[in-house]
Coordinates of C-alpha atoms in Angstrom, one line a residue:
M1213 CA -164.3 6.0 6.9
H1214 CA -167.0 6.2 4.2
P1215 CA -166.6 4.2 1.0
T1216 CA -165.9 6.1 -2.2
H1217 CA -166.5 5.3 -5.8
H1218 CA -166.2 7.0 -9.2
H1219 CA -169.3 9.0 -10.1
E1220 CA -169.9 9.7 -13.8
V1221 CA -171.8 12.8 -14.9
Q1222 CA -172.6 13.9 -18.4
A1223 CA -171.0 17.2 -19.2
G1224 CA -171.2 19.2 -22.4
D1225 CA -170.2 17.9 -25.9
G1226 CA -170.6 14.2 -24.8
V1227 CA -167.9 14.5 -22.2
V1228 CA -168.4 12.2 -19.1
L1229 CA -166.8 13.3 -15.9
A1230 CA -165.5 10.6 -13.5
V1231 CA -165.3 12.1 -10.1
E1232 CA -164.5 10.2 -6.9
I1233 CA -167.2 11.1 -4.4
D1234 CA -167.9 9.9 -0.9
R1235 CA -170.8 7.4 -1.1
E1236 CA -172.6 9.2 1.7
I1237 CA -172.7 12.4 -0.4
E1238 CA -174.3 10.6 -3.3
S1239 CA -177.4 9.8 -1.4
D1240 CA -180.1 12.5 -1.4
A1241 CA -180.8 11.5 2.1
I1242 CA -177.6 12.7 3.8
T1243 CA -177.1 10.7 7.0
E1244 CA -175.1 13.5 8.7
K1245 CA -176.6 13.6 12.2
M1246 CA -175.4 16.9 13.5
T1247 CA -177.7 19.7 12.3
M1248 CA -178.3 23.0 14.1
V1249 CA -180.5 26.0 13.7
H1250 CA -177.9 28.4 15.2
P1251 CA -174.3 27.1 15.0
T1252 CA -171.6 28.7 17.0
N1253 CA -170.3 32.0 15.6
A1254 CA -166.9 31.3 14.0
F1255 CA -165.3 34.2 15.8
R1256 CA -166.2 32.5 19.2
D1257 CA -164.3 29.4 18.2
L1258 CA -161.3 30.8 16.3
E1259 CA -158.8 28.8 18.4
S1260 CA -160.4 25.6 17.3
I1261 CA -160.4 26.7 13.7
R1262 CA -156.7 27.7 14.0
R1263 CA -155.8 24.3 15.4
T1264 CA -157.6 22.6 12.5
V1265 CA -155.7 24.7 9.9
A1266 CA -152.3 24.5 11.6
G1267 CA -149.8 23.0 9.3
K1268 CA -152.3 22.5 6.5
K1269 CA -153.3 24.4 3.4
P1270 CA -156.7 26.2 3.4
V1271 CA -158.8 26.3 0.2
V1272 CA -161.7 28.7 0.2
F1273 CA -165.2 28.4 -1.4
L1274 CA -167.7 31.3 -1.2
D1275 CA -171.2 31.9 -2.2
Y1276 CA -171.9 35.3 -3.6
D1277 CA -175.4 36.7 -2.8
G1278 CA -175.8 37.0 0.9
T1279 CA -172.2 36.1 1.6
L1280 CA -170.0 38.5 -0.3
S1281 CA -172.8 40.9 -1.2
P1282 CA -175.9 41.6 0.9
I1283 CA -179.3 40.3 -0.4
V1284 CA -180.9 43.2 -2.3
D1285 CA -184.3 43.9 -3.8
I1286 CA -183.0 44.2 -7.3
P1287 CA -180.8 41.2 -8.3
D1288 CA -178.8 43.2 -10.9
R1289 CA -177.7 45.6 -8.1
A1290 CA -176.1 43.0 -5.8
F1291 CA -172.7 44.8 -5.7
M1292 CA -170.0 43.9 -3.2
T1293 CA -168.2 46.7 -1.4
D1294 CA -164.7 47.9 -2.4
E1295 CA -163.5 46.7 1.0
M1296 CA -164.9 43.2 0.4
R1297 CA -163.3 43.1 -3.0
H1298 CA -159.9 44.1 -1.5
A1299 CA -160.3 41.4 1.2
L1300 CA -161.2 38.8 -1.4
N1301 CA -158.3 39.8 -3.7
T1302 CA -155.9 39.5 -0.8
L1303 CA -157.3 36.1 0.2
S1304 CA -157.1 34.7 -3.3
S1305 CA -153.4 35.8 -3.5
K1306 CA -152.8 33.5 -0.5
Y1307 CA -155.1 30.5 -1.1
I1308 CA -157.0 29.0 -4.1
T1309 CA -160.4 30.7 -3.9
T1310 CA -163.7 29.8 -5.7
I1311 CA -167.0 31.6 -6.0
V1312 CA -169.8 29.0 -6.1
T1313 CA -173.1 30.7 -7.0
G1314 CA -176.5 30.3 -8.5
R1315 CA -175.6 33.3 -10.8
S1316 CA -174.2 32.6 -14.2
T1317 CA -170.4 32.6 -14.3
E1318 CA -170.3 35.6 -16.5
K1319 CA -172.7 37.6 -14.3
V1320 CA -170.9 36.9 -11.1
Y1321 CA -167.5 37.8 -12.7
D1322 CA -169.0 41.1 -13.7
F1323 CA -169.8 41.7 -10.0
V1324 CA -166.5 40.5 -8.6
Q1325 CA -164.1 41.6 -11.3
L1326 CA -161.1 39.6 -10.1
D1327 CA -159.1 37.4 -12.5
N1328 CA -157.4 35.1 -10.0
L1329 CA -160.5 33.2 -8.8
V1330 CA -162.2 30.0 -9.9
Y1331 CA -165.9 30.8 -10.8
A1332 CA -168.5 28.0 -10.4
G1333 CA -171.7 29.5 -11.7
S1334 CA -175.2 28.1 -12.1
H1335 CA -174.9 26.3 -8.8
G1336 CA -171.6 24.7 -9.8
F1337 CA -172.8 23.5 -13.3
D1338 CA -170.5 25.9 -15.0
I1339 CA -166.9 26.0 -13.7
K1340 CA -164.1 28.2 -15.1
G1341 CA -160.7 28.8 -13.7
P1342 CA -158.1 31.6 -14.3
K1343 CA -155.1 31.1 -16.6
T1344 CA -153.0 29.8 -13.7
L1345 CA -155.6 27.1 -12.8
P1346 CA -156.6 25.2 -15.9
I1347 CA -160.1 24.0 -14.9
N1348 CA -163.1 24.2 -17.2
C1349 CA -166.2 22.2 -16.8
Q1350 CA -169.8 22.6 -18.0
V1351 CA -172.1 19.9 -16.6
G1352 CA -175.4 19.5 -18.5
D1353 CA -174.4 22.1 -21.2
H1354 CA -176.7 20.2 -23.6
F1355 CA -179.7 21.5 -21.5
R1356 CA -178.9 25.1 -22.6
P1357 CA -181.5 25.2 -25.4
M1358 CA -184.2 23.9 -23.1
L1359 CA -183.3 26.5 -20.5
E1360 CA -183.5 29.3 -23.0
Q1361 CA -187.0 28.1 -23.9
C1362 CA -187.8 27.9 -20.2
V1363 CA -187.0 31.5 -19.8
R1364 CA -189.2 32.5 -22.7
D1365 CA -192.1 30.3 -21.6
L1366 CA -192.1 31.3 -17.9
S1367 CA -191.5 35.0 -18.7
A1368 CA -194.8 34.9 -20.6
A1369 CA -196.5 32.8 -17.9
I1370 CA -195.7 35.1 -15.0
A1371 CA -196.0 38.4 -16.9
H1372 CA -199.4 39.2 -15.4
I1373 CA -198.2 38.8 -11.8
P1374 CA -196.8 42.1 -10.4
G1375 CA -193.3 41.8 -9.1
A1376 CA -192.5 38.4 -10.5
E1377 CA -189.1 38.4 -12.3
M1378 CA -187.2 36.0 -14.4
E1379 CA -183.4 35.6 -14.4
D1380 CA -181.4 33.6 -16.9
N1381 CA -178.3 32.1 -15.2
H1382 CA -177.2 30.1 -18.2
L1383 CA -177.5 26.5 -16.7
A1384 CA -180.2 27.5 -14.2
V1385 CA -183.3 29.7 -14.4
S1386 CA -184.4 31.8 -11.5
V1387 CA -188.0 32.9 -10.8
H1388 CA -187.9 35.7 -8.2
Y1389 CA -190.9 36.5 -6.1
R1390 CA -189.5 38.8 -3.5
H1391 CA -191.6 41.7 -4.8
V1392 CA -194.8 39.6 -5.3
A1393 CA -197.6 40.2 -2.9
M1394 CA -198.3 37.4 -0.5
E1395 CA -201.6 36.5 -2.1
F1396 CA -200.0 35.9 -5.5
Q1397 CA -196.9 33.9 -4.4
A1398 CA -198.7 30.6 -4.5
E1399 CA -199.7 31.3 -8.1
V1400 CA -196.0 31.8 -9.0
E1401 CA -195.1 28.5 -7.5
D1402 CA -198.1 26.8 -9.2
I1403 CA -196.8 28.1 -12.6
V1404 CA -193.3 26.8 -11.9
D1405 CA -194.6 23.4 -10.7
D1406 CA -196.8 23.0 -13.8
Y1407 CA -193.8 23.7 -16.0
I1408 CA -191.8 21.1 -14.2
I1409 CA -194.5 18.5 -14.7
Q1410 CA -194.5 19.3 -18.4
H1411 CA -190.7 19.2 -18.5
P1412 CA -189.5 16.4 -16.2
S1413 CA -185.9 16.8 -17.3
L1414 CA -185.9 20.0 -15.1
V1415 CA -186.1 20.1 -11.3
K1416 CA -187.3 22.9 -9.0
K1417 CA -185.2 24.1 -6.0
H1418 CA -186.0 26.7 -3.4
G1419 CA -183.9 29.7 -2.5
K1420 CA -184.4 33.0 -0.7
K1421 CA -187.6 34.3 -2.3
V1422 CA -186.7 32.5 -5.5
F1423 CA -187.5 29.3 -7.3
E1424 CA -184.7 27.7 -9.3
L1425 CA -185.1 25.5 -12.3
R1426 CA -182.1 23.4 -13.0
P1427 CA -181.2 20.3 -15.2
R1428 CA -182.3 17.1 -13.5
V1429 CA -178.6 16.0 -13.4
D1430 CA -176.9 14.4 -10.4
W1431 CA -174.9 17.5 -9.6
D1432 CA -175.0 20.3 -7.0
K1433 CA -172.7 22.7 -5.2
G1434 CA -171.4 19.9 -3.0
R1435 CA -170.4 17.8 -6.0
A1436 CA -168.9 20.8 -7.7
V1437 CA -166.7 21.5 -4.7
M1438 CA -165.5 17.9 -4.5
Y1439 CA -164.8 18.0 -8.3
I1440 CA -162.8 21.2 -8.0
L1441 CA -160.8 19.8 -5.1
S1442 CA -160.1 16.6 -7.1
E1443 CA -159.4 18.3 -10.4
L1444 CA -156.9 20.7 -8.8
G1445 CA -155.1 18.0 -6.7
L1446 CA -156.5 19.4 -3.5
D1447 CA -158.5 16.5 -2.2
A1448 CA -155.7 15.6 0.3
E1449 CA -155.2 15.3 4.0
N1450 CA -153.1 18.4 4.2
V1451 CA -155.8 20.5 2.7
V1452 CA -158.6 22.2 4.7
P1453 CA -161.5 23.4 2.6
F1454 CA -163.6 26.3 3.9
Y1455 CA -167.1 26.9 2.5
L1456 CA -169.1 30.0 3.4
G1457 CA -172.6 30.4 2.2
D1458 CA -176.1 31.6 3.2
D1459 CA -178.5 29.7 1.0
V1460 CA -180.4 26.4 0.9
S1461 CA -178.3 25.3 -2.0
D1462 CA -175.1 25.7 0.1
E1463 CA -176.3 22.9 2.4
D1464 CA -175.1 20.4 -0.3
A1465 CA -171.6 21.9 0.0
F1466 CA -171.7 21.8 3.8
S1467 CA -172.7 18.1 3.7
A1468 CA -169.9 17.3 1.3
L1469 CA -167.3 18.9 3.5
N1470 CA -168.7 17.2 6.6
S1471 CA -168.5 13.8 4.9
R1472 CA -164.9 14.0 3.6
S1473 CA -163.3 10.7 4.6
I1474 CA -159.8 12.4 4.9
G1475 CA -160.9 15.0 7.3
K1476 CA -163.9 17.4 7.5
G1477 CA -163.7 20.8 6.0
I1478 CA -164.9 23.9 7.8
S1479 CA -168.5 24.9 6.9
I1480 CA -169.9 28.3 7.8
I1481 CA -173.4 29.5 7.2
V1482 CA -174.0 33.2 6.9
R1483 CA -177.2 34.2 8.6
D1484 CA -178.4 36.3 11.5
P1485 CA -179.7 34.2 14.4
E1486 CA -182.4 36.9 14.7
A1487 CA -183.4 36.6 11.0
T1488 CA -187.0 37.6 10.2
N1489 CA -189.5 35.6 8.2
A1490 CA -188.4 37.6 5.1
D1491 CA -185.1 35.8 5.2
I1492 CA -186.6 32.3 5.4
P1493 CA -186.4 30.3 2.2
G1494 CA -189.5 29.0 0.6
N1495 CA -192.6 28.8 2.7
L1496 CA -191.0 27.6 5.9
K1497 CA -192.2 29.2 9.1
Q1498 CA -188.8 29.2 10.8
L1499 CA -185.2 29.0 10.0
P1500 CA -184.3 25.4 9.0
A1501 CA -181.5 23.4 10.6
T1502 CA -178.2 23.6 8.8
K1503 CA -175.3 21.2 8.3
A1504 CA -172.8 24.0 8.8
A1505 CA -170.5 23.7 11.8
Y1506 CA -170.2 27.5 12.3
S1507 CA -172.0 30.7 11.5
L1508 CA -171.3 34.3 10.7
R1509 CA -173.9 37.0 11.1
D1510 CA -173.7 38.9 7.9
T1511 CA -171.4 40.1 5.0
I1512 CA -169.6 42.4 7.4
E1513 CA -168.5 39.5 9.5
V1514 CA -167.6 37.6 6.3
E1515 CA -165.2 40.3 5.3
Q1516 CA -163.6 40.2 8.8
F1517 CA -163.3 36.5 8.6
L1518 CA -161.6 36.6 5.3
K1519 CA -159.0 38.9 6.8
V1520 CA -158.5 36.4 9.7
L1521 CA -157.9 33.6 7.1
V1522 CA -155.2 35.8 5.5
S1523 CA -153.6 36.4 8.9
L1524 CA -153.4 32.6 9.4
E1525 CA -151.1 32.4 6.4
E1526 CA -149.1 35.3 7.6
E1527 CA -148.7 33.7 11.0
A1528 CA -147.5 30.5 9.5
A1529 CA -145.0 32.3 7.3
A1530 CA -143.7 34.2 10.3
L1531 CA -143.2 30.9 12.2
T1532 CA -141.3 29.2 9.4
S1533 CA -139.0 32.2 9.1
F1534 CA -137.3 31.5 12.4

């Protein structure tokens, strides 16, 4: 069992959050030994997942882009299908469900348009729950003026590079280079790196054809997941958290669930084992290893898996009715 301690993080308006976090999670050098490039497809090991969930309460966390919606060339057109929305709505009627995304909370809500979810935008820096789940937390909200200035500065700095795009995600800033010609991509990164040097209170992270600038705060998707579980009274042995995501930032959540001292959660990476170089984050030459225990190929399999999770609850209800 890993030791835990109370972890304090500055939120908005001078509020300090005290969150009990596994000590292993706090280290940037996660000591989790099991990493894989191509984890087993979740559908091939459904019986094991069923046994893990049996008699327990699932809680579901989902990334948005690349998980609920396919990765698209134009970020503002990352729409989920009506079928996916229906599956997500049904799932959230059975289990507490959270969207954890790099998008702003408002932006992802506009895409999802469901009122019964928890939304954790800006990589978990901005958490808002529905009326039935009173949770509201903005970590690093005092960075907002700096991030607004960052959007203005970098928009001007990359304006001469064809295809480079800025996206304001409230408590994170995204610099997209998916449409930038290969010979200019290094220049985009140089501009971002120079800005980070001049503004050391921000940190750069890699995503899929995007550079993210976030507050240099001890917070990420993994800590956000653990905070939500704790705040909603779900950090318990009878709860099995699921996390489905496709991006580098989701690895923090996978590590958090793997390191739970009261039982691992179920971590699932969404990516095609035959992914092309265009799907590889940053400048890596091959798919990196993941901390996820399972995989799903694409958003179509995600939709199917959400339906399986709903069926688990229905099976449990049928058993208790006898």
